[in-house]
CSV table of C-alpha atoms in Angstrom, one decimal:
chain,number,residue,atom,x,y,z
Y,1,GLU,CA,0.1,-0.3,0.0
Y,2,HIS,CA,1.4,3.3,-0.9
Y,3,GLY,CA,1.7,6.4,1.4
Y,4,GLY,CA,-0.9,9.2,1.6
Y,5,PHE,CA,-2.7,10.1,-1.8
Y,6,SER,CA,-4.7,8.7,-4.3
Y,7,LEU,CA,-7.6,9.2,-6.0
Y,8,ALA,CA,-10.0,7.3,-8.8
Y,9,ILE,CA,-10.9,8.5,-12.3
Y,10,GLU,CA,-14.0,6.2,-13.2
Y,11,ILE,CA,-13.0,5.3,-17.1
Y,12,ASN,CA,-16.0,2.9,-17.6
Y,13,ASP,CA,-18.5,5.2,-20.2
Y,14,TYR,CA,-15.3,6.5,-22.3
Y,15,PRO,CA,-15.5,4.9,-26.1
Y,16,GLN,CA,-13.6,1.4,-26.2
Y,17,LYS,CA,-10.3,2.1,-27.8
Y,18,ALA,CA,-9.8,5.0,-24.7
Y,19,ARG,CA,-10.3,2.7,-22.0
Y,20,TRP,CA,-8.3,0.2,-24.2
Y,21,LYS,CA,-5.3,2.9,-24.2
Y,22,VAL,CA,-5.4,3.9,-21.0
Y,23,THR,CA,-5.3,0.3,-19.5
Y,24,ASN,CA,-2.6,-1.5,-21.5
Y,25,LYS,CA,0.1,-2.6,-20.0
Y,26,GLU,CA,3.1,0.3,-21.7
Y,27,GLN,CA,1.3,2.8,-21.1
Y,28,ILE,CA,0.3,2.1,-17.2
Y,29,SER,CA,4.2,1.7,-17.0
Y,30,MET,CA,5.1,5.3,-19.0
Y,31,ILE,CA,2.5,6.7,-16.5
Y,32,THR,CA,4.0,5.3,-13.5
Y,33,GLU,CA,7.4,6.6,-14.9
Y,34,VAL,CA,6.7,10.0,-15.6
Y,35,SER,CA,4.8,10.2,-12.1
Y,36,GLY,CA,5.8,8.3,-10.0
Y,37,ALA,CA,2.1,6.9,-8.7
Y,38,ALA,CA,1.1,3.4,-8.8
Y,39,ILE,CA,-1.7,2.4,-11.6
Y,40,THR,CA,-4.4,-0.1,-11.0
Y,41,THR,CA,-7.5,-0.6,-12.8
Y,42,ARG,CA,-10.5,-1.5,-10.6
Y,43,GLY,CA,-14.4,-2.2,-11.1
Y,44,THR,CA,-16.0,-4.1,-14.1
Y,45,TYR,CA,-17.3,-3.0,-17.2
Y,46,PHE,CA,-20.6,-2.6,-17.5
Y,47,ALA,CA,-22.2,-1.3,-21.0
Y,48,PRO,CA,-24.2,2.2,-21.5
Y,49,ASN,CA,-27.7,0.3,-20.7
Y,50,LYS,CA,-26.8,-1.9,-17.6
Y,51,GLN,CA,-25.6,-0.3,-14.0
Y,52,PRO,CA,-23.9,-1.3,-11.1
Y,53,LYS,CA,-25.6,-3.5,-8.3
Y,54,GLY,CA,-25.0,-3.5,-4.2
Y,55,ASP,CA,-20.8,-3.1,-4.3
Y,56,GLU,CA,-20.8,-3.5,-7.7
Y,57,LYS,CA,-18.3,-0.2,-9.5
Y,58,LYS,CA,-17.9,0.4,-12.6
Y,59,LEU,CA,-14.7,0.7,-14.3
Y,60,PHE,CA,-12.6,2.7,-13.0
Y,61,LEU,CA,-8.3,3.8,-12.3
Y,62,PHE,CA,-7.2,4.0,-8.8
Y,63,ILE,CA,-4.1,6.0,-8.2
Y,64,GLU,CA,-2.3,5.8,-5.7
Y,65,GLY,CA,1.3,8.0,-4.8
Y,66,GLU,CA,3.7,9.2,-2.2
Y,67,THR,CA,2.3,12.9,-3.0
Y,68,GLN,CA,-0.2,15.0,-4.1
Y,69,LEU,CA,1.5,16.0,-7.1
Y,70,SER,CA,2.3,12.4,-8.3
Y,71,VAL,CA,-1.2,11.6,-8.3
Y,72,GLU,CA,-1.7,15.1,-10.0
Y,73,THR,CA,1.3,14.5,-12.4
Y,74,ALA,CA,-0.7,10.4,-13.2
Y,75,ARG,CA,-4.5,12.0,-12.9
Y,76,SER,CA,-3.5,14.3,-15.6
Y,77,GLU,CA,-1.8,11.9,-18.1
Y,78,ILE,CA,-4.5,9.8,-18.2
Y,79,LYS,CA,-7.0,12.2,-18.9
Y,80,ARG,CA,-5.0,13.7,-21.7
Y,81,ILE,CA,-5.1,10.2,-23.0
Y,82,LEU,CA,-8.7,9.2,-22.5
Y,83,VAL,CA,-9.7,12.7,-23.6
Y,84,GLU,CA,-7.3,12.1,-27.2
Y,85,ALA,CA,-8.6,8.2,-27.8
Y,86,THR,CA,-12.1,9.4,-27.0
Y,87,VAL,CA,-11.1,12.1,-30.2
Y,88,ALA,CA,-9.3,10.3,-32.3
Y,89,SER,CA,-12.7,7.3,-31.8
Y,90,MET,CA,-14.9,10.0,-33.0
Y,91,GLU,CA,-12.9,11.2,-35.7
Y,92,ALA,CA,-12.7,7.3,-37.2
Y,93,GLY,CA,-16.3,7.2,-36.5
Y,94,ALA,CA,-17.5,10.3,-38.2
Y,95,ALA,CA,-15.2,9.4,-41.1
Y,96,GLY,CA,-16.1,6.0,-41.9
Y,97,GLY,CA,-19.7,7.5,-41.9
Y,98,SER,CA,-18.9,10.4,-44.8
Y,99,LEU,CA,-19.9,10.1,-47.7
Y,100,TYR,CA,-15.9,9.9,-48.6
Y,101,GLY,CA,-15.6,6.6,-47.1
Y,102,GLY,CA,-11.7,6.6,-46.2
Y,103,LEU,CA,-10.9,9.9,-47.3
Y,104,ALA,CA,-11.8,12.1,-45.3
Y,105,SER,CA,-9.9,10.5,-42.3
Y,106,SER,CA,-6.9,11.4,-44.3
Y,107,ALA,CA,-7.3,14.9,-45.2
Y,108,PRO,CA,-7.2,17.4,-42.7
Y,109,GLY,CA,-10.2,19.1,-40.9
Y,110,ARG,CA,-9.9,22.4,-41.7
Y,111,TYR,CA,-10.0,24.5,-44.8
Y,112,SER,CA,-8.1,27.7,-45.3
Y,113,VAL,CA,-10.0,30.8,-47.6
Y,114,VAL,CA,-7.7,32.2,-50.4
């Protein structure tokens, strides 16, 4: 058990790609190395229409560290990864459903007016 500081980040409701990205071993090791905090995956994944019963908990990451700084560093890194992976997954979904098929995914999303 680590000393002093801990917090939980619920990841259950993020897209699957984001959940995978933030729980894979390489990513956890990298965050631990950068922050000095220990990160463990806890809880159970619940589909959008399901709710936990009794003392069940939705899927979350538990962060523990010696200092508040290490826990905060891990938290902000996890949040950054979750947001990036969520955006990427939404863009992939949007590109896949567009009229241009795969073309949209390689084209930048901004247009310059000349």
